[in-house]
Coordinates of C-alpha atoms and ligand atoms in Angstrom, one line a residue:
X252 CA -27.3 44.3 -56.8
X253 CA -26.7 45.7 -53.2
X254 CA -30.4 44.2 -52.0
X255 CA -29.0 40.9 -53.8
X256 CA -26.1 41.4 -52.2
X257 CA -27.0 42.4 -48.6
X258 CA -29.4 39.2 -48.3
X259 CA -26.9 36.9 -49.3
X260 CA -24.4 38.1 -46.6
X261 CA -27.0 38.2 -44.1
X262 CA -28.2 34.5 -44.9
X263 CA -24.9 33.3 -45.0
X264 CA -25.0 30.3 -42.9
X265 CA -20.9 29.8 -42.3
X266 CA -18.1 31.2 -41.8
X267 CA -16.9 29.7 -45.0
X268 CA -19.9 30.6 -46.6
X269 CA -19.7 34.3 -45.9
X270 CA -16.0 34.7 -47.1
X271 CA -17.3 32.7 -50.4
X272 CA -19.8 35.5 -51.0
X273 CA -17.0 38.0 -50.4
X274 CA -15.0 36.6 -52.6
X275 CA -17.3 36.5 -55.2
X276 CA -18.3 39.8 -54.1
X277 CA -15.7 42.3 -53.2
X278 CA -12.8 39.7 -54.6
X279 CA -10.5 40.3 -57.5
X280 CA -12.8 38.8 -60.2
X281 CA -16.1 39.7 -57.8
X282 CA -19.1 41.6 -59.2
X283 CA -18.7 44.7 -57.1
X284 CA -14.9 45.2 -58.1
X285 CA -15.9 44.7 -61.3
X286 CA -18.4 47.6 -61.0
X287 CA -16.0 49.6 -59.9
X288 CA -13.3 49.0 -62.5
X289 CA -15.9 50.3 -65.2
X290 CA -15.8 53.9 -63.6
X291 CA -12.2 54.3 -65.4
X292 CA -14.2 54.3 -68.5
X293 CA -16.4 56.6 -67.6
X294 CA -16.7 60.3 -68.9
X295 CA -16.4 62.4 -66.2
X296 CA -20.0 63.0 -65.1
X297 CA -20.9 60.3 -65.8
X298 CA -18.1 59.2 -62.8
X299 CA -19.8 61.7 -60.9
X300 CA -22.6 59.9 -60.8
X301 CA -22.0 56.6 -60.2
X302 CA -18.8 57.1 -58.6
X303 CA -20.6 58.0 -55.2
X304 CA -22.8 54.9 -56.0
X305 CA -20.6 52.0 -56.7
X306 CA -18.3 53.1 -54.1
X307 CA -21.4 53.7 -51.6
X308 CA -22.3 49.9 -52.7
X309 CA -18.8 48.2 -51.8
X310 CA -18.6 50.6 -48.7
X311 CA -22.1 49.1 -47.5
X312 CA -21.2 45.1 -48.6
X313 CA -18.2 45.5 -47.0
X314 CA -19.7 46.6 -43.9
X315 CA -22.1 44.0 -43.7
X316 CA -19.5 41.4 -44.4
X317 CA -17.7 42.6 -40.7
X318 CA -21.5 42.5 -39.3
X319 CA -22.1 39.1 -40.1
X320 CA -18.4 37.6 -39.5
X321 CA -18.9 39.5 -36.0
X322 CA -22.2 37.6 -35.4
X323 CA -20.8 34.3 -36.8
X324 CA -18.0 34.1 -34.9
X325 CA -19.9 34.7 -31.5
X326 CA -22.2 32.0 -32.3
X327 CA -19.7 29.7 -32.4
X328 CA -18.2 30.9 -29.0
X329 CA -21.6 30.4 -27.9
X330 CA -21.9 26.5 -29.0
X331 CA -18.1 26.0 -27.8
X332 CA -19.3 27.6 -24.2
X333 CA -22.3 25.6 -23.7
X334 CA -21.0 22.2 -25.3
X335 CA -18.0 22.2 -23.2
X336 CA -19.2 23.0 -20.0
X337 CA -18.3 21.2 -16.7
X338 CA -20.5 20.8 -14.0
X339 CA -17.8 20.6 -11.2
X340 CA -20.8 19.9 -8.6
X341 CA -21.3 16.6 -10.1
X342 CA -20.7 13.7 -7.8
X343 CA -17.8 11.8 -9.8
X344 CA -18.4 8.6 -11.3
X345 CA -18.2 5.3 -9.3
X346 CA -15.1 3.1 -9.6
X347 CA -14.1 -0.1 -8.3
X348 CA -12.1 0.4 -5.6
X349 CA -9.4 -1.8 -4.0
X350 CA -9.6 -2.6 -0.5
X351 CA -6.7 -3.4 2.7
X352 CA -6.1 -7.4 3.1
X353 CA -6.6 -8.2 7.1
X354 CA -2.9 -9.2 7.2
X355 CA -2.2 -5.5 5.9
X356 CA -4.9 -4.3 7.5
X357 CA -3.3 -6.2 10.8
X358 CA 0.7 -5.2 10.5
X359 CA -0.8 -1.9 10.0
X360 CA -2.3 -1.7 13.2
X361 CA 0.9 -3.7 14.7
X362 CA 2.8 -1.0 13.2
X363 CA 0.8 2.3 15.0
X364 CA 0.6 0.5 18.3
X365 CA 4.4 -0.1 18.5
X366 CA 5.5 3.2 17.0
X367 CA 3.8 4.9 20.2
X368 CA 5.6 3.0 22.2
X369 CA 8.7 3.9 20.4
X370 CA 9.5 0.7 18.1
X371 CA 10.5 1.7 14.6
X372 CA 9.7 -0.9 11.9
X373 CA 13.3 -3.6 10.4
X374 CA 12.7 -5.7 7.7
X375 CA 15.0 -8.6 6.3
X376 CA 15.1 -10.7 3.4
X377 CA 12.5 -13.9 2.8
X378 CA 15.6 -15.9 1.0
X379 CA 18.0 -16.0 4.0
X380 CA 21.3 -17.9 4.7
X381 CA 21.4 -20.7 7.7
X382 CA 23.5 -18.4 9.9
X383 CA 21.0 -15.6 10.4
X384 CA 18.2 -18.1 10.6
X385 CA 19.5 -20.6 12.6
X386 CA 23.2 -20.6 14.2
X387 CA 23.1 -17.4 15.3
X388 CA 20.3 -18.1 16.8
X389 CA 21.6 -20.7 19.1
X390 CA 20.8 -23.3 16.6
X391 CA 23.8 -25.4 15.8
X392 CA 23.7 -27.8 13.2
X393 CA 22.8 -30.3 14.6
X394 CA 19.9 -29.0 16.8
X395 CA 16.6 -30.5 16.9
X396 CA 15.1 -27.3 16.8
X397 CA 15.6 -27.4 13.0
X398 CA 13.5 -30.1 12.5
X399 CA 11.0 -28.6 14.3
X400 CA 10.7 -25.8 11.2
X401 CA 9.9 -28.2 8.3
X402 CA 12.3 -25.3 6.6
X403 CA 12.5 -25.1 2.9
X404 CA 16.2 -25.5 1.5
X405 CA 17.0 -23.4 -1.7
X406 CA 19.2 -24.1 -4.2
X407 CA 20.8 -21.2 -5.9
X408 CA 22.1 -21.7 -9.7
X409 CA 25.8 -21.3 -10.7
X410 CA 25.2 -17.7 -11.1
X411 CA 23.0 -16.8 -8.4
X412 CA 25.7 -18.6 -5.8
X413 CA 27.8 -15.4 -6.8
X414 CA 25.4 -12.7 -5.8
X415 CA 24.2 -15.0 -2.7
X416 CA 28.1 -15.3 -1.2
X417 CA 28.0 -11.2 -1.2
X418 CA 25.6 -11.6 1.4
X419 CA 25.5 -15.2 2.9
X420 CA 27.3 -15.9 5.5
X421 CA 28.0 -20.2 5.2
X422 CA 26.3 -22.1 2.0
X423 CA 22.8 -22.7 3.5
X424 CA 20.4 -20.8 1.8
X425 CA 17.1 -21.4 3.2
X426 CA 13.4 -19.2 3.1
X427 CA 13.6 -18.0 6.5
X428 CA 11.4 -20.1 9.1
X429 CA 10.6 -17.1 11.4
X430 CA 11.1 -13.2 11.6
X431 CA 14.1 -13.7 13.8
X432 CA 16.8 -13.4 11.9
X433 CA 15.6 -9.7 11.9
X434 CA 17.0 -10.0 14.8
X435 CA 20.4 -11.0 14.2
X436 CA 20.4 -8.6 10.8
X437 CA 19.7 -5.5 13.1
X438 CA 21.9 -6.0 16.0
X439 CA 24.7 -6.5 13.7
X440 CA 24.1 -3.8 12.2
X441 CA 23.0 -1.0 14.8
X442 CA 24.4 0.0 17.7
X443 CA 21.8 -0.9 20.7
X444 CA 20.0 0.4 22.4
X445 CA 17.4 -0.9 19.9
X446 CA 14.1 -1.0 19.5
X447 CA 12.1 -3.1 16.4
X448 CA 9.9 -5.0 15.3
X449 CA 10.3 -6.5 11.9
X450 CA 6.9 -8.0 10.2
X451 CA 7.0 -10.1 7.5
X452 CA 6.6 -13.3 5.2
X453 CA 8.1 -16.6 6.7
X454 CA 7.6 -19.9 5.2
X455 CA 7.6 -23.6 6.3
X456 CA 6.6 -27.0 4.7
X457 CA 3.1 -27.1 6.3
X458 CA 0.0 -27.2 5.3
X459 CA -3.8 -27.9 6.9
X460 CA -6.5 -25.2 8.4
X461 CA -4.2 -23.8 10.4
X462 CA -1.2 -24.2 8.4
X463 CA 0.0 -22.3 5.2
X464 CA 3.3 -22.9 3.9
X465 CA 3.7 -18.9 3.6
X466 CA 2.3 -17.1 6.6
X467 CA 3.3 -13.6 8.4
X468 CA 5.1 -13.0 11.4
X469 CA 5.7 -10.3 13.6
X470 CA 9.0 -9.9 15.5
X471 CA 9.9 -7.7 18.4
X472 CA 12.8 -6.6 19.6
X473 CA 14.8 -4.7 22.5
X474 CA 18.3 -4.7 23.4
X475 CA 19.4 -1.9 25.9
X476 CA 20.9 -2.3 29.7
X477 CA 19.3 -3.2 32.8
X478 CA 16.3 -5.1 30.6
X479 CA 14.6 -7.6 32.2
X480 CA 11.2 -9.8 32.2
X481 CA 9.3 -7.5 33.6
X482 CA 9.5 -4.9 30.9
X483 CA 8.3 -8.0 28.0
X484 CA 5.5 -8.4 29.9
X485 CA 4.4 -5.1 30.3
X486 CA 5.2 -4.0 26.7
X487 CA 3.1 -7.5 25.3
X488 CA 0.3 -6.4 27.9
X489 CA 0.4 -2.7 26.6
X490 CA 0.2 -4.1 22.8
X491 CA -2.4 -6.9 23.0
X492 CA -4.7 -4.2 25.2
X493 CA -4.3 -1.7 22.2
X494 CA -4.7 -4.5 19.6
X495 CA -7.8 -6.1 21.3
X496 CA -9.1 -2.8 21.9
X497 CA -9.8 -4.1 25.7
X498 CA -8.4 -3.5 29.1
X499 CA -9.3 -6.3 30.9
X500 CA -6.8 -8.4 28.6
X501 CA -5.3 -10.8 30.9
X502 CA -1.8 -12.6 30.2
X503 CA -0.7 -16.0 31.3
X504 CA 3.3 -16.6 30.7
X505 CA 4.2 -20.4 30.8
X506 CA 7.7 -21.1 30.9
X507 CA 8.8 -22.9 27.7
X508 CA 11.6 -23.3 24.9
X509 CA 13.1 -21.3 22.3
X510 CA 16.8 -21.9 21.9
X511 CA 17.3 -18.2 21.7
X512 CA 15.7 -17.1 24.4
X513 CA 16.9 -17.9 28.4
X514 CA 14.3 -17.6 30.1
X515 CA 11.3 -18.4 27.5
X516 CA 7.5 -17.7 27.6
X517 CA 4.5 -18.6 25.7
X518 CA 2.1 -15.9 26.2
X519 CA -1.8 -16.7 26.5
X520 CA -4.6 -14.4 26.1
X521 CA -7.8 -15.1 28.5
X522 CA -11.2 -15.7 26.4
X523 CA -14.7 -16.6 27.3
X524 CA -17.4 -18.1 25.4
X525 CA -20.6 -16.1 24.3
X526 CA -23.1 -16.5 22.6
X527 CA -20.5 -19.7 21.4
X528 CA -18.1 -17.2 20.1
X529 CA -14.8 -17.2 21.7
X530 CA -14.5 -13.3 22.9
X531 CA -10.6 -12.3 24.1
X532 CA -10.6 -10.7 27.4
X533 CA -11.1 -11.4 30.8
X534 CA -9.3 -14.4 33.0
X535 CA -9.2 -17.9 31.1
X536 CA -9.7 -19.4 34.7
X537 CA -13.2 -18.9 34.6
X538 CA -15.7 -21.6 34.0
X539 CA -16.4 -21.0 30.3
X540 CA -12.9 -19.4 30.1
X541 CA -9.8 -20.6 28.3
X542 CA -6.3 -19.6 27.2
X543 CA -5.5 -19.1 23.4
X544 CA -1.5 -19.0 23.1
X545 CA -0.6 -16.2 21.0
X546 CA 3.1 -15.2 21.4
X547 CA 6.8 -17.2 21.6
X548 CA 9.0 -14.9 23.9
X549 CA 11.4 -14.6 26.2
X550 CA 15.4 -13.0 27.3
X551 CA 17.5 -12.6 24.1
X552 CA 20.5 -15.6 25.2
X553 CA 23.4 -14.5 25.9
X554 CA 24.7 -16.5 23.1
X555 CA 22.9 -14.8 20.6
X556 CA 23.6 -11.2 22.4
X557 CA 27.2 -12.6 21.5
X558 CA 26.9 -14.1 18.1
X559 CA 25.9 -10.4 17.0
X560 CA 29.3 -9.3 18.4
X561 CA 27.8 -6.9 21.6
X562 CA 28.9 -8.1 25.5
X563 CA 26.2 -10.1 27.1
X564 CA 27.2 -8.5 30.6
X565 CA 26.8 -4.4 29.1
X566 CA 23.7 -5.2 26.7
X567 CA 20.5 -7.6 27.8
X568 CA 17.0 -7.3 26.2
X569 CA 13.8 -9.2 25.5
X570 CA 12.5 -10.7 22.1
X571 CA 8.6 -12.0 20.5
X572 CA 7.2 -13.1 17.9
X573 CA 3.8 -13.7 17.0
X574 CA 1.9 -14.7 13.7
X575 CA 0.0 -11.9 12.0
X576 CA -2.4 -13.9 10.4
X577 CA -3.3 -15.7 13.9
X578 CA -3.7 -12.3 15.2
X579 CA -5.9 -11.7 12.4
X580 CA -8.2 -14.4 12.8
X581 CA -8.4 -13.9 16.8
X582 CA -9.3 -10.2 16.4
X583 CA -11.5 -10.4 13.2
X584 CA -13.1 -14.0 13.8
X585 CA -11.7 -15.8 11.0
X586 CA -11.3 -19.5 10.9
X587 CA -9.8 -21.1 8.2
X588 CA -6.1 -19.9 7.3
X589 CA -5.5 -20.9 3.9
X590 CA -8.8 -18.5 2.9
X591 CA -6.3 -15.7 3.7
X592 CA -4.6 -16.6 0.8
X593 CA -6.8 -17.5 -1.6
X594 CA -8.2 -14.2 -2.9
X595 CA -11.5 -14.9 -2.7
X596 CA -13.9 -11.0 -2.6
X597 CA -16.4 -13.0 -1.1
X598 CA -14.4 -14.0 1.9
X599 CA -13.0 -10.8 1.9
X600 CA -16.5 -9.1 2.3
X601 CA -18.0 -11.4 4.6
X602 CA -15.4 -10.5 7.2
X603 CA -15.7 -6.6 5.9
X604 CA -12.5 -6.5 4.1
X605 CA -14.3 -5.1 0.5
X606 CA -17.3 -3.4 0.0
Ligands
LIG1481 N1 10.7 -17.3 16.3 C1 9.8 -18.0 17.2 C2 8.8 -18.8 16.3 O1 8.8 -18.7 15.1 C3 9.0 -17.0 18.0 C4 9.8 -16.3 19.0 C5 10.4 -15.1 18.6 C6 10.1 -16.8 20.3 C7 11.2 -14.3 19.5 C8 10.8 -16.1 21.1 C9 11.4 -14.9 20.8 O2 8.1 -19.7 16.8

């Protein structure tokens, strides 16, 4: 029985295996236990004899019951270590990976060149009422200057009037033309002097290759004492250097119109032609040369210093705004606006926006 016995234990391919052949071993009903019970009805040397013997038998089973559950049991650590080991050295798998839109990509950069100079970032809401975007402004009513922003009127539902009137100030709720009412929403609300610019979403009723009826602005803005032109042009030189990556970016103001500016400037950049790119730098004056217009600017107006409730004579500053996705397509050498919107990877890649 204990060769039997032994073998089976030894062969035993399982964990459950082995304890069946313990059971049926050293168990209640199992053959050794049943050997042993018989020694009760034994004469006594008789006992002596196979006492030593049986017991010697269920003292050797048992033992090689531990010796094979000990060896089992570390064969299964074994397959657990080497089926579950991770090769941290492995280069992780490849996933698609999202990529920064140029007008992103562009406020961004905005963003980084004005901080250094000391701008921090205002923001204001898309849906906006007619006094922030227009009469605060200097735009009365009846200005032509409205008709200039092909602006698109909303019309708020009964329940919708109730949260606008919280915030609206007059019934006009319009999506905002231009970044300026940034403007107006910050020097109401902080004490100058101030320092912002506010990117961000503006629409108008337009649309052609240069035209989208959403596009991005940029607005800047300072209000402190003792400001006057000569700090706006220094501060759009100082940008459009750091955005165009050149120094010999050359400005051209021309005096022009923006009701809430006194005086006003468009700003030009100088380009050249090469190799029949247009390349930004450099006078426009130059045969080959030209000027690209790429900023509205000028004197906050007294009026609109007013409007926001601060005195004209203590507080003066200077304003821009620009569009984003124009400066986009300038510095990156895109040409077709509406593309910008459109979602297309393969226009995105082609200008290295996605890999
Ligand atoms: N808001 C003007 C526009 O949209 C740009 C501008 C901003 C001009 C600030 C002057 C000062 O055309």
């Amino acid at each position: 029985l204990q060769h039997q016995a032994l073998a089976a234990i030894a062969a035993a391919p399982t964990l459950e295996a082995l304890d069946a052949e313990r059971v049926a071993l050293v168990g209640k009903q199992g053959s050794v236990s049943a050997l042993l019970k018989t020694l009760g009805a034994m004469s006594p040397e008789q006992r002596q004899v196979e006492g030593p013997r049986i017991n010697g038998l269920r003292e050797a089973v048992t033992a090689a019951i531990a010796e094979r559950k000990a060896a089992l049991e570390q064969q299964a650590l074994d397959a657990r270590l080497a089926s579950e080991r991770i090769d941290l050295s492995l280069p992780a798998p490849e996933r698609p990976r999202g990529s920064i839109h140029p007008v992103s990509q562009v406020m961004d950069e905005l963003a980084e060149i004005f901080a250094d100079l000391g701008f921090a970032v205002a923001s204001g809401p898309e849906i906006e009422d007619d006094w922030h975007n227009f009469t605060a402004l200097n735009i009365p009513e009846t200005h032509p200057a409205r008709a200039m922003h092909d602006t698109f009127y909303v019309e708020p539902t009964s329940t919708e009037r109730e949260v606008v009137d919280r915030w609206a100030s007059g019934p006009d709720i319009v999506l905002r033309t231009h970044t300026s009412p940034v403007q107006i929403r910050t020097m109401t609300s902080q004490k100058p002097p101030i320092r912002i610019i506010a990117p961000g979403r503006v629409y108008r009723s337009d649309s052609d290759a240069t035209h989208t009826p959403m596009f991005h602005q940029i607005e800047g803005l300072v209000i402190d004492r003792g400001i006057h032109l000569g700090h706006l042009k220094w501060t759009l030189e100082t940008f459009l250097k750091a955005f165009f990556e050149r120094e010999d970016i050359v400005l051209r103001l021309r005096p022009s119109y923006f009701p809430f500016t006194e005086p006003s400037a468009e700003v030009d950049v100088g380009f050249t032609w090469t190799d029949g790119k247009r390349v930004i730098g450099g006078s426009g004056d130059v045969p080959g040369g030209g000027w690209m217009e790429v900023l509205g600017s000028g004197m906050v107006h007294r009026r609109v210093i007013a409007a926001c409730g601060l005195d004209p004579d203590e507080w003066q500053g200077f304003a821009f705004g620009t569009g984003v996705d124009r400066l986009a397509m300038l510095k990156y050498g895109m040409d077709d606006l509406r593309a910008f919107f459109d979602g297309d990877l393969r226009w995105l890649r082609h200008y290295g926006f996605a890999s």
